[in-house]
CSV table of C-alpha atoms in Angstrom, one decimal:
chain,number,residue,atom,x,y,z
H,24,UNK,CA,0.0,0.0,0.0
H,25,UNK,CA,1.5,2.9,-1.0
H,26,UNK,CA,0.6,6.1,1.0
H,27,UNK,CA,1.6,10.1,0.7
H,28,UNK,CA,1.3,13.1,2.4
H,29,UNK,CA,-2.4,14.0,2.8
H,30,UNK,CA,-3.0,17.0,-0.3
H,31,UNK,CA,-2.1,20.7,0.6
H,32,UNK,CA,0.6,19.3,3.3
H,33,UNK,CA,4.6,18.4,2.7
H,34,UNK,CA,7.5,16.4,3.8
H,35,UNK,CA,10.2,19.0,5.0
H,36,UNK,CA,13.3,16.5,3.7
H,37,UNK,CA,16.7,17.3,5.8
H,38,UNK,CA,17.8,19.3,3.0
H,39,UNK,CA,15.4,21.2,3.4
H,40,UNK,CA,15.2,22.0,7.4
H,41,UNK,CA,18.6,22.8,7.2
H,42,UNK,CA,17.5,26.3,5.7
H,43,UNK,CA,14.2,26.3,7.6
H,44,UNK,CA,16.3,26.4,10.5
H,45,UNK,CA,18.7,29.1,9.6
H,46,UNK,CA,15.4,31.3,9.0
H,47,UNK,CA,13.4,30.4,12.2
H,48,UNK,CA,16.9,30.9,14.4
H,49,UNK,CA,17.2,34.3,12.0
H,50,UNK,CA,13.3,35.6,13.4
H,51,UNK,CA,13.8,33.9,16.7
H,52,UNK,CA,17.4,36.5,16.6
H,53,UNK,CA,15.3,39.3,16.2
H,54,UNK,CA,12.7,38.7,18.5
H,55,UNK,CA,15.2,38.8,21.0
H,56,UNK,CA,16.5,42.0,19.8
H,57,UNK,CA,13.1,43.7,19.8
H,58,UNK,CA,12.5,42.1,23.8
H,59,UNK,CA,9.7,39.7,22.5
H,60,UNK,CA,9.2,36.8,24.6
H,61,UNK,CA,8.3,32.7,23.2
H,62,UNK,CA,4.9,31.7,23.6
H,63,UNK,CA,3.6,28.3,22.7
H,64,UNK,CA,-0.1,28.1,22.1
H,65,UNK,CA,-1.8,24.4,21.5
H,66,UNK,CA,-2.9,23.5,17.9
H,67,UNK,CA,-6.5,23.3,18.5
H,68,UNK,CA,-8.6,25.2,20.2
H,69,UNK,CA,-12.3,25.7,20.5
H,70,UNK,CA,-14.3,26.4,17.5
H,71,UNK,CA,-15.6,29.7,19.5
H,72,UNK,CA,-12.5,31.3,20.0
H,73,UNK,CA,-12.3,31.8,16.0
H,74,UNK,CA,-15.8,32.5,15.2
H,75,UNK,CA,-15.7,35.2,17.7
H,76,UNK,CA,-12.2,35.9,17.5
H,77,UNK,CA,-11.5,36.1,13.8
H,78,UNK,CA,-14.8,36.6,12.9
H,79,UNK,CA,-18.0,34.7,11.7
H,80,UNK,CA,-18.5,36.2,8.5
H,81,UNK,CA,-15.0,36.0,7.1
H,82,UNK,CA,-13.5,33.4,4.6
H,83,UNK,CA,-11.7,31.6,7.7
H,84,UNK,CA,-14.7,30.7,9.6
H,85,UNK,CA,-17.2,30.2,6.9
H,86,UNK,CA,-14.8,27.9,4.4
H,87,UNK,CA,-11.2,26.9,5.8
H,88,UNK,CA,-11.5,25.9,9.2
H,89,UNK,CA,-10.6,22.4,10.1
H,90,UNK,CA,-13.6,22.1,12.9
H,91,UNK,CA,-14.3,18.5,14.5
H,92,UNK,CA,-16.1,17.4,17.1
H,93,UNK,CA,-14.0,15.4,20.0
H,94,UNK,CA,-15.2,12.0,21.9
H,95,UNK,CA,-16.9,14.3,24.7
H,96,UNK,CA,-19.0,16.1,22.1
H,97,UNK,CA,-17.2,19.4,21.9
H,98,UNK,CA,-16.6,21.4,18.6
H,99,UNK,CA,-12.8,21.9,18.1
H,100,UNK,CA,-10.8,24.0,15.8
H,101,UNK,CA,-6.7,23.5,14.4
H,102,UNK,CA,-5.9,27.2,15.0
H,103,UNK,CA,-5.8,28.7,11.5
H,104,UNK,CA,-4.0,31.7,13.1
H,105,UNK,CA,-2.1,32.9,15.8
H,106,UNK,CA,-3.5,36.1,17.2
H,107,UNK,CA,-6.6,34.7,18.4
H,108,UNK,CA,-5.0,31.9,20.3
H,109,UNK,CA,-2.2,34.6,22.0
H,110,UNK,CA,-5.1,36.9,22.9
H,111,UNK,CA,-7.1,33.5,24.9
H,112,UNK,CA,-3.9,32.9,26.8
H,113,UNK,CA,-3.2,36.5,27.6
H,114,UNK,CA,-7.2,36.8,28.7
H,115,UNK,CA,-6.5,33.5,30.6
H,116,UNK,CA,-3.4,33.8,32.5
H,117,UNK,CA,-4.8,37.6,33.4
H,118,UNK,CA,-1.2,38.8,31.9
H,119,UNK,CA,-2.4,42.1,32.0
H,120,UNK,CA,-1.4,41.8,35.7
H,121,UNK,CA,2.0,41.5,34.9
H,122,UNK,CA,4.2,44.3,35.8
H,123,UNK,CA,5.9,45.0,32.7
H,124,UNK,CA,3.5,46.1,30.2
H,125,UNK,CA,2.7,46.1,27.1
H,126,UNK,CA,3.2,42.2,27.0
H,127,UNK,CA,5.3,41.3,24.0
H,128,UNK,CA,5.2,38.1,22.4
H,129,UNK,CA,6.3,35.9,18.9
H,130,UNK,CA,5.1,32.6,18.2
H,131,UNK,CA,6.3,29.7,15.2
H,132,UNK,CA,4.4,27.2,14.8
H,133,UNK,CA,2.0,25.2,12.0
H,134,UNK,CA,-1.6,26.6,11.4
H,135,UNK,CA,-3.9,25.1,9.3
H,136,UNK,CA,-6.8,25.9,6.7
H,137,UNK,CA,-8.5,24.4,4.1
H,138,UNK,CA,-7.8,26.2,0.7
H,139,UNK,CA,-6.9,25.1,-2.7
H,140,UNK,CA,-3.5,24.3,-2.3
H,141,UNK,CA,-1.1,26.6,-4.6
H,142,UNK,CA,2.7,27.2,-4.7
H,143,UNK,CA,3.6,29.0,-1.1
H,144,UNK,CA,-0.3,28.2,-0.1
H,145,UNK,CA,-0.6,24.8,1.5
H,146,UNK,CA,-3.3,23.6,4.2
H,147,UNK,CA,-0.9,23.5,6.8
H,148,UNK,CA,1.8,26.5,6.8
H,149,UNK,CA,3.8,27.6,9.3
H,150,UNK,CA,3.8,31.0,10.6
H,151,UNK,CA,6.1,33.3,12.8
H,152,UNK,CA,4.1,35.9,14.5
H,153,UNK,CA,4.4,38.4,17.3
H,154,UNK,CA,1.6,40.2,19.4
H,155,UNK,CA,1.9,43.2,21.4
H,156,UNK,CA,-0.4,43.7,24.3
H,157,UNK,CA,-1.3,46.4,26.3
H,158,UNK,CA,-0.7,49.6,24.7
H,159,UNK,CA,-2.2,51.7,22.4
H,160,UNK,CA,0.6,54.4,21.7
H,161,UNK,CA,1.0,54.7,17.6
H,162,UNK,CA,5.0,53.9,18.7
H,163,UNK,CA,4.2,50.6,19.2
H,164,UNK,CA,2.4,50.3,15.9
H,165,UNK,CA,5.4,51.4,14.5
H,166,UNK,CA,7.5,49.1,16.3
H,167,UNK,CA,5.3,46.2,15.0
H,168,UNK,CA,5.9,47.4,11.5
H,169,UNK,CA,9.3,47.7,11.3
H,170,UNK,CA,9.9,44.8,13.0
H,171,UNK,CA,7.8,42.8,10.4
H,172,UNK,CA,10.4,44.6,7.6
H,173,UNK,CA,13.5,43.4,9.6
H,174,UNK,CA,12.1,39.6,9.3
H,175,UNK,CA,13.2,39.9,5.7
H,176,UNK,CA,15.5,42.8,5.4
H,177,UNK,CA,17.6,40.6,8.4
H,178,UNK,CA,18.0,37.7,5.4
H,179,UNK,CA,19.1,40.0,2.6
H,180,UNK,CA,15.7,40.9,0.8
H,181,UNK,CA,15.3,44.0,-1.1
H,182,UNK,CA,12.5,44.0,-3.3
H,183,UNK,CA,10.3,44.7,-1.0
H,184,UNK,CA,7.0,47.5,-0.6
H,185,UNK,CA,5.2,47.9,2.5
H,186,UNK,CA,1.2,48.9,2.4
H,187,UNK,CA,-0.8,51.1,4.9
H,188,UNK,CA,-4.1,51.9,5.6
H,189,UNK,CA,-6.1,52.8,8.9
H,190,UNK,CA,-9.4,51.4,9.5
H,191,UNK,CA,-10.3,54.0,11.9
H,192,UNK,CA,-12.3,52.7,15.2
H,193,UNK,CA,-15.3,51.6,15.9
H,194,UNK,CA,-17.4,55.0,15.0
H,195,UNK,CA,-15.1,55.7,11.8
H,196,UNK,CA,-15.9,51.7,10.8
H,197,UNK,CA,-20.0,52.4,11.0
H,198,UNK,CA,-19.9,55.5,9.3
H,199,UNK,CA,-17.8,54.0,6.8
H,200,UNK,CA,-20.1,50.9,6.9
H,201,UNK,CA,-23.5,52.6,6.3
H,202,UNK,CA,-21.6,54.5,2.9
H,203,UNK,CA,-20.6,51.1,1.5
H,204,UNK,CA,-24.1,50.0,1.7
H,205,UNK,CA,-25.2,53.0,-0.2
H,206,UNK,CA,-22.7,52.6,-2.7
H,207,UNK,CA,-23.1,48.7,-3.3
H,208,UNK,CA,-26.9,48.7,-2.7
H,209,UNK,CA,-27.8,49.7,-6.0
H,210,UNK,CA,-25.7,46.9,-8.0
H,211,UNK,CA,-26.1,43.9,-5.1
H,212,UNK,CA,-28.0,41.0,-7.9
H,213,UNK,CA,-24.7,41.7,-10.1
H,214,UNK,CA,-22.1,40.5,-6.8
H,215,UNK,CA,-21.3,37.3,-6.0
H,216,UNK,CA,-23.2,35.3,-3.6
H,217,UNK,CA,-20.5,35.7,-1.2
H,218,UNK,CA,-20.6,39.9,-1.6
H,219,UNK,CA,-24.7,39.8,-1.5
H,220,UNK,CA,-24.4,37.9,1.8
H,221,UNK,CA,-21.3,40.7,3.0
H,222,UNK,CA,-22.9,43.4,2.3
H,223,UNK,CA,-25.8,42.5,4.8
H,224,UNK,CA,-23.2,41.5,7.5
H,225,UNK,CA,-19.7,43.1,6.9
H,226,UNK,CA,-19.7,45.1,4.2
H,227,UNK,CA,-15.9,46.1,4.3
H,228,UNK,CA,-15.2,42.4,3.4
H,229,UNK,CA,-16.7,43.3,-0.5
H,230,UNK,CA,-13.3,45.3,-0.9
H,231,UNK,CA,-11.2,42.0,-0.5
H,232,UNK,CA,-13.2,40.1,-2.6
H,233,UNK,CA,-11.1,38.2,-5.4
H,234,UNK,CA,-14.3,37.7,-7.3
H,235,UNK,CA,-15.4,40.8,-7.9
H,236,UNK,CA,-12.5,42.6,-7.4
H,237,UNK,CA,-12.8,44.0,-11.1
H,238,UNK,CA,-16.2,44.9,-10.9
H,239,UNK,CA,-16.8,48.7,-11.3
H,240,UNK,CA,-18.5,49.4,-8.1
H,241,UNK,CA,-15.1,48.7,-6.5
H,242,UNK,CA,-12.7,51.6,-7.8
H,243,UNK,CA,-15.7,53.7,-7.2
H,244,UNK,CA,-16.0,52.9,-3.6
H,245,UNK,CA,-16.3,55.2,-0.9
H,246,UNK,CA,-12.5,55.2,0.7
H,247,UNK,CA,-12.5,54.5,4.5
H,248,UNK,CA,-10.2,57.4,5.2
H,249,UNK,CA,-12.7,60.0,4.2
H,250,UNK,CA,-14.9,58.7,7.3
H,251,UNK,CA,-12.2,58.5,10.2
H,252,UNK,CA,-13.0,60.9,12.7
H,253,UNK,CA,-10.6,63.1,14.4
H,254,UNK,CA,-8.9,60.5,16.5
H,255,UNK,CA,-8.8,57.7,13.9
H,256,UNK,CA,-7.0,60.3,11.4
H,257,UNK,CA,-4.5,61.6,14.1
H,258,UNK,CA,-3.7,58.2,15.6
H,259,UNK,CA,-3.0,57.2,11.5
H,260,UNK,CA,-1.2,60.7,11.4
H,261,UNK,CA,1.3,59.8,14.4
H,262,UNK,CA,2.0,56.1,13.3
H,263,UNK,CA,3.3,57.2,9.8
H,264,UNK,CA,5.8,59.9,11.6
H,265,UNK,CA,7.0,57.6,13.6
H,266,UNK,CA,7.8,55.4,10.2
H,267,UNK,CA,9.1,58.3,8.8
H,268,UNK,CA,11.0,59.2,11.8
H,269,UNK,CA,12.6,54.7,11.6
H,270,UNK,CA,13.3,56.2,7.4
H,271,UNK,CA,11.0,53.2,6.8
H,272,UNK,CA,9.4,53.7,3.2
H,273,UNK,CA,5.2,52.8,2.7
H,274,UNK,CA,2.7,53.5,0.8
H,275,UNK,CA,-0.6,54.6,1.8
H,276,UNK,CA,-3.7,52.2,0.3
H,277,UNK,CA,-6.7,53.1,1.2
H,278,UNK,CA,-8.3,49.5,-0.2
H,279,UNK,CA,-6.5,47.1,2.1
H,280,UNK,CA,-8.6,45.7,4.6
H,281,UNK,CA,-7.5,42.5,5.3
H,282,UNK,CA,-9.1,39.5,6.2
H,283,UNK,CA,-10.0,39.2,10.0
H,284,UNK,CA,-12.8,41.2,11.2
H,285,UNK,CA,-10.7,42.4,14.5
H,286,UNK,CA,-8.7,44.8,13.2
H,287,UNK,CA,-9.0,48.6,14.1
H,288,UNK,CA,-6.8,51.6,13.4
H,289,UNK,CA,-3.5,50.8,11.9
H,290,UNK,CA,-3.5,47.5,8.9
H,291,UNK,CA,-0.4,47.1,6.9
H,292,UNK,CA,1.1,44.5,4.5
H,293,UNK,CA,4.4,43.7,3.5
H,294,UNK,CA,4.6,42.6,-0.1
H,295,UNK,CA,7.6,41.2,-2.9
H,296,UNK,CA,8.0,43.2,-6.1
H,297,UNK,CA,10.9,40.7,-7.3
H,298,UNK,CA,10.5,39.3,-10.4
H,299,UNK,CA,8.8,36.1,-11.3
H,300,UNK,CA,7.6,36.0,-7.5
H,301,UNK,CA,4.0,35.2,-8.8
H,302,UNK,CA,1.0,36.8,-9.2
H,303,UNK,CA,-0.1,36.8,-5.1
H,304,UNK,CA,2.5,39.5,-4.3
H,305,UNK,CA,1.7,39.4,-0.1
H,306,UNK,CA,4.3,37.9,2.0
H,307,UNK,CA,2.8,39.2,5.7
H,308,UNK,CA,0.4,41.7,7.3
H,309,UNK,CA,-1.1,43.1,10.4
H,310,UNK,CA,-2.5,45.6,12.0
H,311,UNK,CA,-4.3,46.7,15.5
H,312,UNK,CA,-7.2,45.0,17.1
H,313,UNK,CA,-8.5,47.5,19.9
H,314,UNK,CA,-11.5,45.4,20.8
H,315,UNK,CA,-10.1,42.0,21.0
H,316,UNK,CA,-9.4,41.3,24.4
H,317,UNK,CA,-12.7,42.7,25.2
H,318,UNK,CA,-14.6,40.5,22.8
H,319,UNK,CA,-12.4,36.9,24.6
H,320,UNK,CA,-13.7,38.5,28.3
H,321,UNK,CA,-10.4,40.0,29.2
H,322,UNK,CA,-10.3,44.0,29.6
H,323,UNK,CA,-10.2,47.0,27.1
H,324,UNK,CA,-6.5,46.3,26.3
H,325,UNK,CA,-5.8,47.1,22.8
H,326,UNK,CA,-3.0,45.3,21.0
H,327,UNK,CA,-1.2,45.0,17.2
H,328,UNK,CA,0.7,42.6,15.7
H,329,UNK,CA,1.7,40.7,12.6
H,330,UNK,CA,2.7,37.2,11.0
H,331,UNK,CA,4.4,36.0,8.3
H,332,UNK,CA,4.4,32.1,6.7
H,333,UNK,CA,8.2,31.1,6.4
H,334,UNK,CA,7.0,29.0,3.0
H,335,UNK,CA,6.8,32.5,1.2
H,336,UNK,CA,9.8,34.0,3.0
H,337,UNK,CA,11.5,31.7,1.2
H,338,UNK,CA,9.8,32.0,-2.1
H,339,UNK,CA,10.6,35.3,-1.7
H,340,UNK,CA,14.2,34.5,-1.3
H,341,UNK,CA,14.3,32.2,-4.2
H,342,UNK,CA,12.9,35.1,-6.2
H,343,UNK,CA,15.5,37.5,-5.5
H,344,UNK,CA,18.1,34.5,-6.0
H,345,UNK,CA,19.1,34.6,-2.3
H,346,UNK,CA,21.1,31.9,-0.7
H,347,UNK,CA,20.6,30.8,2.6
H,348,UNK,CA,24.3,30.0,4.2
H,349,UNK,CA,23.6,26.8,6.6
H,350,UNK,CA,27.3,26.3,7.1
H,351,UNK,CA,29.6,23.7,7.9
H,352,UNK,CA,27.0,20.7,8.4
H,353,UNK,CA,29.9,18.9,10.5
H,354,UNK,CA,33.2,19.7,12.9
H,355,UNK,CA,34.6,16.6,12.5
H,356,UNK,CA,34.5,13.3,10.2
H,357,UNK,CA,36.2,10.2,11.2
H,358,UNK,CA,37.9,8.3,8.4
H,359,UNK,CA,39.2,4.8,10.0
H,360,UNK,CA,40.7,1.9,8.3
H,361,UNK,CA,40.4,-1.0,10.3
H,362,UNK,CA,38.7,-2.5,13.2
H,363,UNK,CA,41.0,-1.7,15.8
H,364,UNK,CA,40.8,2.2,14.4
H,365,UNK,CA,37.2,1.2,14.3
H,366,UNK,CA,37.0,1.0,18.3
H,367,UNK,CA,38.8,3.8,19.0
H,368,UNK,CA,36.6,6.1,16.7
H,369,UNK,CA,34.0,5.5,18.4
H,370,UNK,CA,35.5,6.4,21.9
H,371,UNK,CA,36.9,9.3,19.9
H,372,UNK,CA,33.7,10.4,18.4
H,373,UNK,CA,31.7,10.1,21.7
H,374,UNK,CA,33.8,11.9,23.5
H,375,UNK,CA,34.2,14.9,20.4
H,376,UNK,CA,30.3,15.0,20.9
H,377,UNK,CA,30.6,15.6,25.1
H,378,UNK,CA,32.6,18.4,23.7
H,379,UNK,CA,29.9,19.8,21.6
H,380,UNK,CA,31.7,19.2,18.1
H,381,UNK,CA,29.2,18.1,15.6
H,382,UNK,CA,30.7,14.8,14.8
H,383,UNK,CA,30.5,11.8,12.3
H,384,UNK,CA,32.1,8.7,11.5
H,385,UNK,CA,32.0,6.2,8.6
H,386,UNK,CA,29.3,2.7,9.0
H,387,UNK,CA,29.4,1.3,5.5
H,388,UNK,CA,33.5,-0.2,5.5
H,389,UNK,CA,33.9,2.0,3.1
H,390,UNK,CA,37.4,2.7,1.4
H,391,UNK,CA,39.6,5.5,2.6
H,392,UNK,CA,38.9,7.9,-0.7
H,393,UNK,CA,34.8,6.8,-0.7
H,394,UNK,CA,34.9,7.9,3.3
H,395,UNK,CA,37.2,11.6,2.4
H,396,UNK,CA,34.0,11.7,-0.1
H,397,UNK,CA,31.7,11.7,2.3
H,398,UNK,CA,33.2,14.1,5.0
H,399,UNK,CA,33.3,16.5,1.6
H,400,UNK,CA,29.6,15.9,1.0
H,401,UNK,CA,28.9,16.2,4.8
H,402,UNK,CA,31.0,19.5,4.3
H,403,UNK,CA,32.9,19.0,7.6
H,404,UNK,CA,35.6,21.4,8.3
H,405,UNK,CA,38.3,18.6,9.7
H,406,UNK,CA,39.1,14.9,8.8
H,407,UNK,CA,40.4,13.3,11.3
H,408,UNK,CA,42.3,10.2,9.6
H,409,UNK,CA,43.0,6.8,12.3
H,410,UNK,CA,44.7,3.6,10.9
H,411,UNK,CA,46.7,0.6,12.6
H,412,UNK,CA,49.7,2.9,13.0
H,413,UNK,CA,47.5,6.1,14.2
H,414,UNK,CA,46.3,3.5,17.0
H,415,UNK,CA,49.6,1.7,18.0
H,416,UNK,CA,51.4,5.8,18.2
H,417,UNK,CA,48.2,7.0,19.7
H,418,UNK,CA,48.0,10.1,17.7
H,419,UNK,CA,45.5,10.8,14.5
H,420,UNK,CA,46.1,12.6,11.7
H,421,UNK,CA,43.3,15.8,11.5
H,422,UNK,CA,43.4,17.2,8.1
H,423,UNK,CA,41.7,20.9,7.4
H,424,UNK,CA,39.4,20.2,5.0
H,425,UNK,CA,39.1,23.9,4.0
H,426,UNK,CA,42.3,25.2,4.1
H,427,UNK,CA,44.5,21.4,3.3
H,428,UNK,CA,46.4,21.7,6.7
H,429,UNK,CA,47.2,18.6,7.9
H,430,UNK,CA,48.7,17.9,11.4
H,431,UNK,CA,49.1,14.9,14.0
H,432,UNK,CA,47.9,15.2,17.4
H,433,UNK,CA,47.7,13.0,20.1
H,434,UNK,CA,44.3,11.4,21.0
H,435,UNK,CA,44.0,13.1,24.2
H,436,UNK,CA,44.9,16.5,22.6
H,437,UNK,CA,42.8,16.6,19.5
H,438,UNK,CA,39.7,18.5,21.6
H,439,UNK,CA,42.2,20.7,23.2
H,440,UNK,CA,43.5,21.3,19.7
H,441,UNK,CA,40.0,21.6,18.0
H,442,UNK,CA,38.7,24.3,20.9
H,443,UNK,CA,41.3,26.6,19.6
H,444,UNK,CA,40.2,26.6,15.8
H,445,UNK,CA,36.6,25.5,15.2
């Protein structure tokens, strides 16, 4: 019986985590930098935490969510994203207690929806996200944005545009709300079934539609920003000087909305011009979701953040013909010819390895030139070469596989010798 991966999911071969791990310890790196703390939220949660969370009339709840029912007869969700899950915990563990406020926090892990799987589009993705708590200073909005650009800037990406818009609050949204009704109203039998149903119950959603994004009703739309009130337009105001203030470049869209129906005030995305990237052009996005916490049962703390899948980062990468440098995959190979060498590689290797030297040694009985292939393949800085003579003179020969040195050490001085150099 032959069985694969289940469709929209793949096998990450080793060649492949090598460079997934470079990236994640890249973003894990500058989380630290920014002072953003691990958390680790499960992978399923209750159905209600996403169709109150995300929202019940977006494209999450109604079509992609993986939703089952477990032996006790409760409905249960794989998380399709991460802010909802970090704002249960923070409602749950009352971290708005804490001392140190606002509570920052970044999360990796795999989420999961069900959508026509597409290159850098699978069912389950993994995202690297970050959630700031607790503040509602247009600084921190900033903070978030710039820290999103760093995520690829940090691996060498250029091509790069990043997209703002302010969604104003929650007077701004209902003002802007009833003019989108007007506006769509007139033409609702020629939208989509999807739009006629938005329009009754969130209306902004018609301007992310992929359906009838072409339709003329849309570049004729009444812009959001010419209904934010005083606040919403000075909070939008203070976040862009702060990005000019960072020298952080953006341009101002008034048609982004994203996709989740908690976002207020500030919504950004951070998108590849490079070349042969493909036609969906959005690596990440955020924004701020002032009534979150409120809507889980936790108080009026407001909050932003962002998250990025690392399967696109690295589309993006490939598209800008961008490298990612996983080093020297070993310290040390041991080449031995014959069993007594045999035996003392292996004390040799284990003992390397207490040391913390990434180390291998040859299994097959392989000849001497077929095992110096293999330490080249394994790209491992040294050699270290140990025959009949090597054993009776208790030394080993350790060759520099990058520079041709070769030198003979004593087995009790090879670490000692190796501490100084790798």
């Amino acid at each position: 019986m032959n069985i694969s991966v289940p469709r929209g999911t793949e096998d990450l071969l080793p060649e492949n985590t090598k460079q997934w791990q470079v990236v994640e310890d890249a973003l894990k790196g500058l989380a630290h930098t920014y002072h953003y703390d691990e958390i680790r939220t499960p992978m399923f949660e209750r159905t209600e935490l996403f169709q109150r969370g995300v929202g019940d009339t977006t494209d999450i709840v109604q079509k992609e969510m993986y939703t089952f029912e477990d032996r006790g007869g409760r409905s249960l969700t794989l998380r399709p994203e991460g802010t909802a899950s970090v704002a249960r915990s923070y409602v749950q563990h009352k971290m708005h207690g804490n001392a140190d406020q606002p509570t920052k926090l970044y999360y990796l892990g795999p989420m999961f929806r069900y959508e026509r799987p597409q290159q850098g589009r699978t069912r389950q993705f993994t995202q690297f996200g970050i959630e700031a708590i607790g503040s509602a200073d247009a600084a921190i909005d900033a903070e978030v944005i710039a820290f999103a650009m760093d995520c690829y800037q940090v691996l060498g990406l250029k091509s790069l545009k990043l997209v703002l818009n302010s969604l104003g609050d929650k007077e701004s949204r209902e003002a802007h709300r009833q003019a989108l009704v007007e506006h769509f109203k007139p033409y609702q039998e020629e939208l989509c079934s999807d739009c006629q149903m938005r329009l009754e119950q969130n209306p902004l959603r018609l301007l992310d539609c992929k359906v009838d994004r072409d339709h003329p009703t849309m570049s004729t739309a009444p812009s959001i920003l010419e209904y934010l009130n005083d606040y919403s337009s000075q909070y939008f105001e203070e976040v862009k000087k702060h990005l000019d203030a960072m020298g952080i470049s953006y341009v101002v869209d008034e048609t982004l909305v994203r996709g989740l129906d908690y976002y207020t005030h500030t919504a950004f995305e951070i998108m590849s011009e490079a070349e042969g990237f493909g036609s969906i052009t959005t690596l990440s996005g955020g924004g701020r979701y002032n009534g979150l916490i409120q809507d889980l049962g936790g108080p009026e703390n407001s909050g932003i953040g962002f998250a990025l899948s690392i399967e696109r980062l690295l589309m993006a990468l490939e598209a800008e013909g961008i490298t990612v440098e996983t080093g020297h995959a070993l310290d040390c190979f041991v080449i031995t010819m014959g069993d007594e060498a045999k035996y003392t590689a292996s004390s040799l290797v284990y003992k390397l390895r207490k040391a913390g030297f990434r180390t291998d040694q040859d299994f097959l009985d392989k000849k001497m030139k077929a095992q110096f292939k293999a330490a080249d393949r394994y790209k491992a800085k040294y050699a270290i070469i140990i025959g009949e003579d090597e054993v009776n003179n208790g030394v080993a020969n350790v060759k520099n596989l990058v520079e041709g040195e070769q030198k003979t050490i004593e087995f009790d001085k090879i670490i000692e010798q190796l501490e100084t150099t790798v």
